[in-house]
Amino acid sequence: MPPRKSKSVLVMPPPPPPQHPFDQIHGVETSGLIAAGNLTTGHPNDAHVTAYYGVAPSILRTLVDLWRATNPPHPIHHYTFVDIGAGKGRAMLVASELPFHQVIGIELNPTLADTAQTNLEHWLATHAADTTAPALAPIRLLEQDALTFDFPRAPTLAFLFHPFEAPVLKLLLRRIEAQFAPHRGTPAPAFDLLYVNSECRAVLDRHPAFTRLFLGPVAMSPEDHAADLAAIAQQKEYGSTGDEECAIYRLTGRATKP
């Protein structure tokens, strides 16, 4: 009798990540937590990339309200919102419903950028077809290294959901300071920064050209917290407290010596 063949082991695929209510409502795909080790691109700064996770829409909206309460030098419709490390594009989409002059997303990872572009195209199409949908700010995505991005020389509100660690943040701040330096005869454009999960805030707090305007926890809505708990339950590295530590900074320039 020939030897009996061993049965192959049935390997079940991992369950898909729970779909965030934002995705369910709008038909986009911004859910899931992707570990930093799965986001390598061959870029020299891969070692400083953090995990992907979409910001809670309620946190971003509240943080923008807190920023507006700081009396920025221009009204919101003068500002370009720049999402640095846009991931799958959730923050971009949420920001486009607010009255910004324009919204720009910057994402280095080609897989995430492809997903974000697909989400953006669906977002624009469904809003154009819905006469009850709010008007959107002009919005575009760039697949690009944030350290090579030329910021518009206009009032800018940048957004970070802790996309990278301190070494890259320091380089980014150096580029921002250089690009927003006053030109001869013209004042420097306004530049503010929203920072969610502000783990590297010490870099900004020690920076002589930035002034912190706000630091504290910003709570999620109950719906966002429930979605957060469901997503976090699939792994053991992170927890959910129902809020994120956030900070707001303004580029005020270095003090001139007397």
PDB file of C-alpha atoms in Angstrom:
ATOM      1  CA  MET A   1       0.000   0.000   0.000  1.00  0.00           C
ATOM      2  CA  PRO A   2       1.428   3.425  -0.937  1.00  0.00           C
ATOM      3  CA  PRO A   3       2.127   5.804   1.922  1.00  0.00           C
ATOM      4  CA  ARG A   4      -0.795   7.919   2.897  1.00  0.00           C
ATOM      5  CA  LYS A   5      -0.540  11.537   1.858  1.00  0.00           C
ATOM      6  CA  SER A   6      -0.656  14.012   4.709  1.00  0.00           C
ATOM      7  CA  LYS A   7      -3.476  16.477   4.610  1.00  0.00           C
ATOM      8  CA  SER A   8      -2.481  20.045   3.847  1.00  0.00           C
ATOM      9  CA  VAL A   9      -3.051  22.506   6.618  1.00  0.00           C
ATOM     10  CA  LEU A  10      -5.764  24.986   5.843  1.00  0.00           C
ATOM     11  CA  VAL A  11      -4.461  28.483   6.506  1.00  0.00           C
ATOM     12  CA  MET A  12      -7.169  31.050   6.930  1.00  0.00           C
ATOM     13  CA  PRO A  13      -6.409  34.524   5.619  1.00  0.00           C
ATOM     14  CA  PRO A  14      -6.289  37.250   8.258  1.00  0.00           C
ATOM     15  CA  PRO A  15      -9.598  39.032   8.760  1.00  0.00           C
ATOM     16  CA  PRO A  16      -9.921  42.376   7.009  1.00  0.00           C
ATOM     17  CA  PRO A  17      -9.564  45.420   9.243  1.00  0.00           C
ATOM     18  CA  PRO A  18     -12.820  46.765  10.629  1.00  0.00           C
ATOM     19  CA  GLN A  19     -14.204  49.437   8.331  1.00  0.00           C
ATOM     20  CA  HIS A  20     -14.322  52.887   9.851  1.00  0.00           C
ATOM     21  CA  PRO A  21     -17.733  54.637   9.677  1.00  0.00           C
ATOM     22  CA  PHE A  22     -16.114  57.319   7.509  1.00  0.00           C
ATOM     23  CA  ASP A  23     -15.355  54.657   4.889  1.00  0.00           C
ATOM     24  CA  GLN A  24     -18.804  53.102   5.169  1.00  0.00           C
ATOM     25  CA  ILE A  25     -20.523  56.443   4.594  1.00  0.00           C
ATOM     26  CA  HIS A  26     -18.331  57.669   1.750  1.00  0.00           C
ATOM     27  CA  GLY A  27     -17.346  54.437  -0.008  1.00  0.00           C
ATOM     28  CA  VAL A  28     -13.610  54.977   0.439  1.00  0.00           C
ATOM     29  CA  GLU A  29     -10.882  52.805   1.981  1.00  0.00           C
ATOM     30  CA  THR A  30      -8.879  54.591   4.663  1.00  0.00           C
ATOM     31  CA  SER A  31      -9.155  52.031   7.479  1.00  0.00           C
ATOM     32  CA  GLY A  32      -6.573  49.718   8.988  1.00  0.00           C
ATOM     33  CA  LEU A  33      -3.297  49.937  10.835  1.00  0.00           C
ATOM     34  CA  ILE A  34      -0.149  49.184   8.811  1.00  0.00           C
ATOM     35  CA  ALA A  35       3.066  48.649  10.740  1.00  0.00           C
ATOM     36  CA  ALA A  36       6.105  50.701   9.780  1.00  0.00           C
ATOM     37  CA  GLY A  37       7.950  47.549   8.714  1.00  0.00           C
ATOM     38  CA  ASN A  38       5.382  47.055   5.955  1.00  0.00           C
ATOM     39  CA  LEU A  39       5.814  50.582   4.595  1.00  0.00           C
ATOM     40  CA  THR A  40       9.419  50.438   3.381  1.00  0.00           C
ATOM     41  CA  THR A  41      10.100  51.948  -0.039  1.00  0.00           C
ATOM     42  CA  GLY A  42      13.881  51.778  -0.301  1.00  0.00           C
ATOM     43  CA  HIS A  43      14.111  55.444   0.680  1.00  0.00           C
ATOM     44  CA  PRO A  44      17.037  56.414   2.948  1.00  0.00           C
ATOM     45  CA  ASN A  45      14.570  57.587   5.615  1.00  0.00           C
ATOM     46  CA  ASP A  46      12.623  54.304   5.786  1.00  0.00           C
ATOM     47  CA  ALA A  47      14.073  53.670   9.249  1.00  0.00           C
ATOM     48  CA  HIS A  48      12.264  56.755  10.577  1.00  0.00           C
ATOM     49  CA  VAL A  49       8.809  56.054   9.121  1.00  0.00           C
ATOM     50  CA  THR A  50       5.991  55.296  11.569  1.00  0.00           C
ATOM     51  CA  ALA A  51       2.881  53.155  11.121  1.00  0.00           C
ATOM     52  CA  TYR A  52      -0.078  54.148   8.957  1.00  0.00           C
ATOM     53  CA  TYR A  53      -3.336  54.853  10.733  1.00  0.00           C
ATOM     54  CA  GLY A  54      -6.061  57.249   9.596  1.00  0.00           C
ATOM     55  CA  VAL A  55      -6.767  60.197  11.875  1.00  0.00           C
ATOM     56  CA  ALA A  56     -10.161  60.248  13.564  1.00  0.00           C
ATOM     57  CA  PRO A  57     -12.238  62.775  11.582  1.00  0.00           C
ATOM     58  CA  SER A  58     -13.639  64.257  14.795  1.00  0.00           C
ATOM     59  CA  ILE A  59     -10.124  64.952  16.108  1.00  0.00           C
ATOM     60  CA  LEU A  60      -9.075  66.758  12.933  1.00  0.00           C
ATOM     61  CA  ARG A  61     -12.224  68.881  12.859  1.00  0.00           C
ATOM     62  CA  THR A  62     -11.836  69.807  16.541  1.00  0.00           C
ATOM     63  CA  LEU A  63      -8.156  70.599  16.078  1.00  0.00           C
ATOM     64  CA  VAL A  64      -8.944  72.935  13.171  1.00  0.00           C
ATOM     65  CA  ASP A  65     -11.502  74.678  15.414  1.00  0.00           C
ATOM     66  CA  LEU A  66      -8.843  75.047  18.124  1.00  0.00           C
ATOM     67  CA  TRP A  67      -6.441  76.474  15.539  1.00  0.00           C
ATOM     68  CA  ARG A  68      -9.019  79.001  14.368  1.00  0.00           C
ATOM     69  CA  ALA A  69      -9.415  80.098  18.004  1.00  0.00           C
ATOM     70  CA  THR A  70      -5.698  81.043  18.107  1.00  0.00           C
ATOM     71  CA  ASN A  71      -6.457  84.093  15.918  1.00  0.00           C
ATOM     72  CA  PRO A  72      -4.342  83.156  12.885  1.00  0.00           C
ATOM     73  CA  PRO A  73      -3.291  86.216  10.892  1.00  0.00           C
ATOM     74  CA  HIS A  74      -5.552  85.339   7.949  1.00  0.00           C
ATOM     75  CA  PRO A  75      -9.030  83.830   7.570  1.00  0.00           C
ATOM     76  CA  ILE A  76      -9.211  80.120   6.872  1.00  0.00           C
ATOM     77  CA  HIS A  77     -10.125  80.589   3.208  1.00  0.00           C
ATOM     78  CA  HIS A  78      -6.666  82.101   2.607  1.00  0.00           C
ATOM     79  CA  TYR A  79      -4.859  78.983   3.904  1.00  0.00           C
ATOM     80  CA  THR A  80      -3.585  75.965   2.014  1.00  0.00           C
ATOM     81  CA  PHE A  81      -3.944  72.783   4.079  1.00  0.00           C
ATOM     82  CA  VAL A  82      -0.925  70.497   3.488  1.00  0.00           C
ATOM     83  CA  ASP A  83      -1.206  66.921   4.771  1.00  0.00           C
ATOM     84  CA  ILE A  84       2.375  65.675   5.190  1.00  0.00           C
ATOM     85  CA  GLY A  85       2.373  61.887   5.088  1.00  0.00           C
ATOM     86  CA  ALA A  86      -1.148  61.666   3.693  1.00  0.00           C
ATOM     87  CA  GLY A  87      -1.322  57.866   3.813  1.00  0.00           C
ATOM     88  CA  LYS A  88      -4.632  56.705   2.344  1.00  0.00           C
ATOM     89  CA  GLY A  89      -5.898  60.264   2.301  1.00  0.00           C
ATOM     90  CA  ARG A  90      -8.438  60.477   5.119  1.00  0.00           C
ATOM     91  CA  ALA A  91      -7.212  63.794   6.539  1.00  0.00           C
ATOM     92  CA  MET A  92      -7.140  65.305   3.040  1.00  0.00           C
ATOM     93  CA  LEU A  93     -10.727  64.318   2.399  1.00  0.00           C
ATOM     94  CA  VAL A  94     -11.947  65.642   5.749  1.00  0.00           C
ATOM     95  CA  ALA A  95     -10.044  68.911   5.273  1.00  0.00           C
ATOM     96  CA  SER A  96     -11.526  69.417   1.814  1.00  0.00           C
ATOM     97  CA  GLU A  97     -14.964  69.835   3.386  1.00  0.00           C
ATOM     98  CA  LEU A  98     -13.645  72.835   5.321  1.00  0.00           C
ATOM     99  CA  PRO A  99     -13.307  76.263   3.668  1.00  0.00           C
ATOM    100  CA  PHE A 100      -9.576  76.124   2.904  1.00  0.00           C
ATOM    101  CA  HIS A 101      -8.133  77.832  -0.165  1.00  0.00           C
ATOM    102  CA  GLN A 102      -6.859  74.423  -1.286  1.00  0.00           C
ATOM    103  CA  VAL A 103      -5.827  71.046   0.122  1.00  0.00           C
ATOM    104  CA  ILE A 104      -2.618  69.226  -0.846  1.00  0.00           C
ATOM    105  CA  GLY A 105      -1.590  65.742   0.273  1.00  0.00           C
ATOM    106  CA  ILE A 106       2.028  64.563   0.197  1.00  0.00           C
ATOM    107  CA  GLU A 107       2.698  60.820   0.349  1.00  0.00           C
ATOM    108  CA  LEU A 108       5.984  59.033  -0.371  1.00  0.00           C
ATOM    109  CA  ASN A 109       4.811  55.406  -0.256  1.00  0.00           C
ATOM    110  CA  PRO A 110       3.539  54.441  -3.742  1.00  0.00           C
ATOM    111  CA  THR A 111       1.038  51.859  -2.475  1.00  0.00           C
ATOM    112  CA  LEU A 112      -0.528  54.288  -0.024  1.00  0.00           C
ATOM    113  CA  ALA A 113      -0.454  57.047  -2.641  1.00  0.00           C
ATOM    114  CA  ASP A 114      -2.308  54.823  -5.133  1.00  0.00           C
ATOM    115  CA  THR A 115      -4.989  54.103  -2.529  1.00  0.00           C
ATOM    116  CA  ALA A 116      -5.254  57.774  -1.627  1.00  0.00           C
ATOM    117  CA  GLN A 117      -5.625  58.768  -5.295  1.00  0.00           C
ATOM    118  CA  THR A 118      -8.385  56.170  -5.785  1.00  0.00           C
ATOM    119  CA  ASN A 119     -10.131  57.483  -2.682  1.00  0.00           C
ATOM    120  CA  LEU A 120      -9.757  61.056  -3.895  1.00  0.00           C
ATOM    121  CA  GLU A 121     -11.223  60.311  -7.318  1.00  0.00           C
ATOM    122  CA  HIS A 122     -14.213  58.539  -5.752  1.00  0.00           C
ATOM    123  CA  TRP A 123     -14.644  61.384  -3.246  1.00  0.00           C
ATOM    124  CA  LEU A 124     -14.713  64.028  -5.970  1.00  0.00           C
ATOM    125  CA  ALA A 125     -17.056  62.021  -8.195  1.00  0.00           C
ATOM    126  CA  THR A 126     -19.591  61.302  -5.471  1.00  0.00           C
ATOM    127  CA  HIS A 127     -19.583  64.900  -4.247  1.00  0.00           C
ATOM    128  CA  ALA A 128     -20.060  66.181  -7.794  1.00  0.00           C
ATOM    129  CA  ALA A 129     -23.041  63.853  -8.257  1.00  0.00           C
ATOM    130  CA  ASP A 130     -24.696  64.798  -4.939  1.00  0.00           C
ATOM    131  CA  THR A 131     -26.394  68.181  -5.004  1.00  0.00           C
ATOM    132  CA  THR A 132     -26.741  68.096  -1.202  1.00  0.00           C
ATOM    133  CA  ALA A 133     -23.011  67.512  -0.583  1.00  0.00           C
ATOM    134  CA  PRO A 134     -20.953  70.409   0.783  1.00  0.00           C
ATOM    135  CA  ALA A 135     -18.748  72.346  -1.591  1.00  0.00           C
ATOM    136  CA  LEU A 136     -15.182  71.053  -1.542  1.00  0.00           C
ATOM    137  CA  ALA A 137     -11.922  72.946  -1.457  1.00  0.00           C
ATOM    138  CA  PRO A 138      -9.690  72.241  -4.469  1.00  0.00           C
ATOM    139  CA  ILE A 139      -7.728  69.111  -3.562  1.00  0.00           C
ATOM    140  CA  ARG A 140      -4.809  67.191  -5.046  1.00  0.00           C
ATOM    141  CA  LEU A 141      -2.366  64.456  -4.057  1.00  0.00           C
ATOM    142  CA  LEU A 142       1.358  64.383  -4.792  1.00  0.00           C
ATOM    143  CA  GLU A 143       3.396  61.174  -4.598  1.00  0.00           C
ATOM    144  CA  GLN A 144       6.533  62.831  -3.295  1.00  0.00           C
ATOM    145  CA  ASP A 145       9.073  63.042  -0.509  1.00  0.00           C
ATOM    146  CA  ALA A 146       7.964  65.813   1.869  1.00  0.00           C
ATOM    147  CA  LEU A 147      11.608  66.900   2.096  1.00  0.00           C
ATOM    148  CA  THR A 148      11.528  67.884  -1.596  1.00  0.00           C
ATOM    149  CA  PHE A 149       8.102  69.547  -1.555  1.00  0.00           C
ATOM    150  CA  ASP A 150       7.984  73.241  -2.398  1.00  0.00           C
ATOM    151  CA  PHE A 151       5.370  74.765  -0.118  1.00  0.00           C
ATOM    152  CA  PRO A 152       3.158  77.425  -1.685  1.00  0.00           C
ATOM    153  CA  ARG A 153       4.391  80.867  -0.751  1.00  0.00           C
ATOM    154  CA  ALA A 154       1.032  81.696   0.800  1.00  0.00           C
ATOM    155  CA  PRO A 155      -0.639  81.173   4.186  1.00  0.00           C
ATOM    156  CA  THR A 156      -0.211  77.472   4.988  1.00  0.00           C
ATOM    157  CA  LEU A 157      -1.573  75.113   7.614  1.00  0.00           C
ATOM    158  CA  ALA A 158       0.450  71.898   7.682  1.00  0.00           C
ATOM    159  CA  PHE A 159      -0.851  68.670   9.232  1.00  0.00           C
ATOM    160  CA  LEU A 160       1.178  65.835  10.758  1.00  0.00           C
ATOM    161  CA  PHE A 161      -0.245  62.644  12.237  1.00  0.00           C
ATOM    162  CA  HIS A 162       3.212  61.629  13.510  1.00  0.00           C
ATOM    163  CA  PRO A 163       4.288  60.285  10.099  1.00  0.00           C
ATOM    164  CA  PHE A 164       7.997  60.050  10.952  1.00  0.00           C
ATOM    165  CA  GLU A 165      10.455  60.306  13.802  1.00  0.00           C
ATOM    166  CA  ALA A 166      12.619  63.211  14.968  1.00  0.00           C
ATOM    167  CA  PRO A 167      15.478  62.979  12.406  1.00  0.00           C
ATOM    168  CA  VAL A 168      13.090  63.562   9.493  1.00  0.00           C
ATOM    169  CA  LEU A 169      11.022  66.117  11.408  1.00  0.00           C
ATOM    170  CA  LYS A 170      14.160  68.188  12.005  1.00  0.00           C
ATOM    171  CA  LEU A 171      14.955  68.193   8.287  1.00  0.00           C
ATOM    172  CA  LEU A 172      11.383  69.152   7.444  1.00  0.00           C
ATOM    173  CA  LEU A 173      11.405  72.071   9.882  1.00  0.00           C
ATOM    174  CA  ARG A 174      14.673  73.310   8.392  1.00  0.00           C
ATOM    175  CA  ARG A 175      13.091  73.269   4.925  1.00  0.00           C
ATOM    176  CA  ILE A 176       9.943  75.024   6.155  1.00  0.00           C
ATOM    177  CA  GLU A 177      11.931  77.749   7.885  1.00  0.00           C
ATOM    178  CA  ALA A 178      13.999  78.352   4.742  1.00  0.00           C
ATOM    179  CA  GLN A 179      10.999  78.431   2.414  1.00  0.00           C
ATOM    180  CA  PHE A 180       8.968  80.748   4.629  1.00  0.00           C
ATOM    181  CA  ALA A 181      11.776  83.200   5.329  1.00  0.00           C
ATOM    182  CA  PRO A 182      10.860  86.789   4.460  1.00  0.00           C
ATOM    183  CA  HIS A 183      12.048  88.006   1.073  1.00  0.00           C
ATOM    184  CA  ARG A 184      13.527  91.442   0.701  1.00  0.00           C
ATOM    185  CA  GLY A 185      10.675  93.917   0.835  1.00  0.00           C
ATOM    186  CA  THR A 186       7.946  91.328   1.434  1.00  0.00           C
ATOM    187  CA  PRO A 187       6.788  89.768   4.713  1.00  0.00           C
ATOM    188  CA  ALA A 188       6.966  86.017   5.236  1.00  0.00           C
ATOM    189  CA  PRO A 189       3.729  84.117   4.565  1.00  0.00           C
ATOM    190  CA  ALA A 190       1.936  82.732   7.616  1.00  0.00           C
ATOM    191  CA  PHE A 191       2.737  79.128   8.515  1.00  0.00           C
ATOM    192  CA  ASP A 192       1.042  77.048  11.231  1.00  0.00           C
ATOM    193  CA  LEU A 193       1.328  73.361  12.079  1.00  0.00           C
ATOM    194  CA  LEU A 194      -1.200  70.885  13.494  1.00  0.00           C
ATOM    195  CA  TYR A 195       0.471  67.869  15.107  1.00  0.00           C
ATOM    196  CA  VAL A 196      -1.602  64.829  16.147  1.00  0.00           C
ATOM    197  CA  ASN A 197       0.029  62.166  18.337  1.00  0.00           C
ATOM    198  CA  SER A 198       2.769  64.684  18.974  1.00  0.00           C
ATOM    199  CA  GLU A 199       5.468  62.257  20.124  1.00  0.00           C
ATOM    200  CA  CYS A 200       8.312  64.407  18.776  1.00  0.00           C
ATOM    201  CA  ARG A 201       6.951  67.725  20.054  1.00  0.00           C
ATOM    202  CA  ALA A 202      10.209  68.338  21.953  1.00  0.00           C
ATOM    203  CA  VAL A 203      11.848  68.989  18.582  1.00  0.00           C
ATOM    204  CA  LEU A 204       9.359  71.775  17.926  1.00  0.00           C
ATOM    205  CA  ASP A 205       9.375  73.051  21.509  1.00  0.00           C
ATOM    206  CA  ARG A 206      13.160  73.541  21.316  1.00  0.00           C
ATOM    207  CA  HIS A 207      13.068  75.083  17.857  1.00  0.00           C
ATOM    208  CA  PRO A 208      13.829  78.822  18.053  1.00  0.00           C
ATOM    209  CA  ALA A 209      11.556  79.717  15.119  1.00  0.00           C
ATOM    210  CA  PHE A 210       8.348  77.987  16.294  1.00  0.00           C
ATOM    211  CA  THR A 211       5.960  78.950  19.089  1.00  0.00           C
ATOM    212  CA  ARG A 212       3.574  76.442  20.632  1.00  0.00           C
ATOM    213  CA  LEU A 213      -0.013  77.697  20.782  1.00  0.00           C
ATOM    214  CA  PHE A 214      -1.749  74.602  22.155  1.00  0.00           C
ATOM    215  CA  LEU A 215      -0.913  71.253  23.742  1.00  0.00           C
ATOM    216  CA  GLY A 216      -3.385  68.792  25.162  1.00  0.00           C
ATOM    217  CA  PRO A 217      -5.635  65.797  24.542  1.00  0.00           C
ATOM    218  CA  VAL A 218      -8.314  66.124  21.884  1.00  0.00           C
ATOM    219  CA  ALA A 219     -11.198  63.697  22.295  1.00  0.00           C
ATOM    220  CA  MET A 220     -12.733  61.540  19.592  1.00  0.00           C
ATOM    221  CA  SER A 221     -16.447  61.378  18.994  1.00  0.00           C
ATOM    222  CA  PRO A 222     -18.121  58.233  20.406  1.00  0.00           C
ATOM    223  CA  GLU A 223     -18.380  56.833  16.875  1.00  0.00           C
ATOM    224  CA  ASP A 224     -14.701  57.397  16.190  1.00  0.00           C
ATOM    225  CA  HIS A 225     -13.721  55.899  19.548  1.00  0.00           C
ATOM    226  CA  ALA A 226     -15.776  52.760  18.878  1.00  0.00           C
ATOM    227  CA  ALA A 227     -14.082  52.393  15.491  1.00  0.00           C
ATOM    228  CA  ASP A 228     -10.696  52.988  17.114  1.00  0.00           C
ATOM    229  CA  LEU A 229     -11.306  50.262  19.700  1.00  0.00           C
ATOM    230  CA  ALA A 230     -12.368  47.809  16.984  1.00  0.00           C
ATOM    231  CA  ALA A 231      -9.231  48.491  14.925  1.00  0.00           C
ATOM    232  CA  ILE A 232      -6.861  48.394  17.891  1.00  0.00           C
ATOM    233  CA  ALA A 233      -8.355  45.099  19.082  1.00  0.00           C
ATOM    234  CA  GLN A 234      -6.708  43.320  16.141  1.00  0.00           C
ATOM    235  CA  GLN A 235      -3.197  43.934  17.461  1.00  0.00           C
ATOM    236  CA  LYS A 236      -1.354  44.237  20.774  1.00  0.00           C
ATOM    237  CA  GLU A 237       1.104  47.066  20.162  1.00  0.00           C
ATOM    238  CA  TYR A 238      -1.301  49.984  20.539  1.00  0.00           C
ATOM    239  CA  GLY A 239      -4.137  50.944  22.838  1.00  0.00           C
ATOM    240  CA  SER A 240      -6.998  53.409  22.586  1.00  0.00           C
ATOM    241  CA  THR A 241      -7.831  56.055  25.167  1.00  0.00           C
ATOM    242  CA  GLY A 242     -10.452  57.855  23.114  1.00  0.00           C
ATOM    243  CA  ASP A 243      -8.255  60.867  22.499  1.00  0.00           C
ATOM    244  CA  GLU A 244      -4.958  61.945  20.946  1.00  0.00           C
ATOM    245  CA  GLU A 245      -2.351  64.300  22.334  1.00  0.00           C
ATOM    246  CA  CYS A 246      -2.253  67.206  19.908  1.00  0.00           C
ATOM    247  CA  ALA A 247      -0.227  70.374  19.521  1.00  0.00           C
ATOM    248  CA  ILE A 248      -0.462  73.522  17.428  1.00  0.00           C
ATOM    249  CA  TYR A 249       2.596  75.563  16.445  1.00  0.00           C
ATOM    250  CA  ARG A 250       3.142  78.840  14.652  1.00  0.00           C
ATOM    251  CA  LEU A 251       6.241  79.823  12.721  1.00  0.00           C
ATOM    252  CA  THR A 252       7.148  83.109  14.426  1.00  0.00           C
ATOM    253  CA  GLY A 253      10.786  83.362  13.332  1.00  0.00           C
ATOM    254  CA  ARG A 254      13.991  83.515  15.283  1.00  0.00           C
ATOM    255  CA  ALA A 255      14.474  86.398  17.670  1.00  0.00           C
ATOM    256  CA  THR A 256      16.808  89.005  16.220  1.00  0.00           C
ATOM    257  CA  LYS A 257      19.804  89.986  18.255  1.00  0.00           C
ATOM    258  CA  PRO A 258      19.807  93.639  19.438  1.00  0.00           C
TER     259      PRO A 258
END
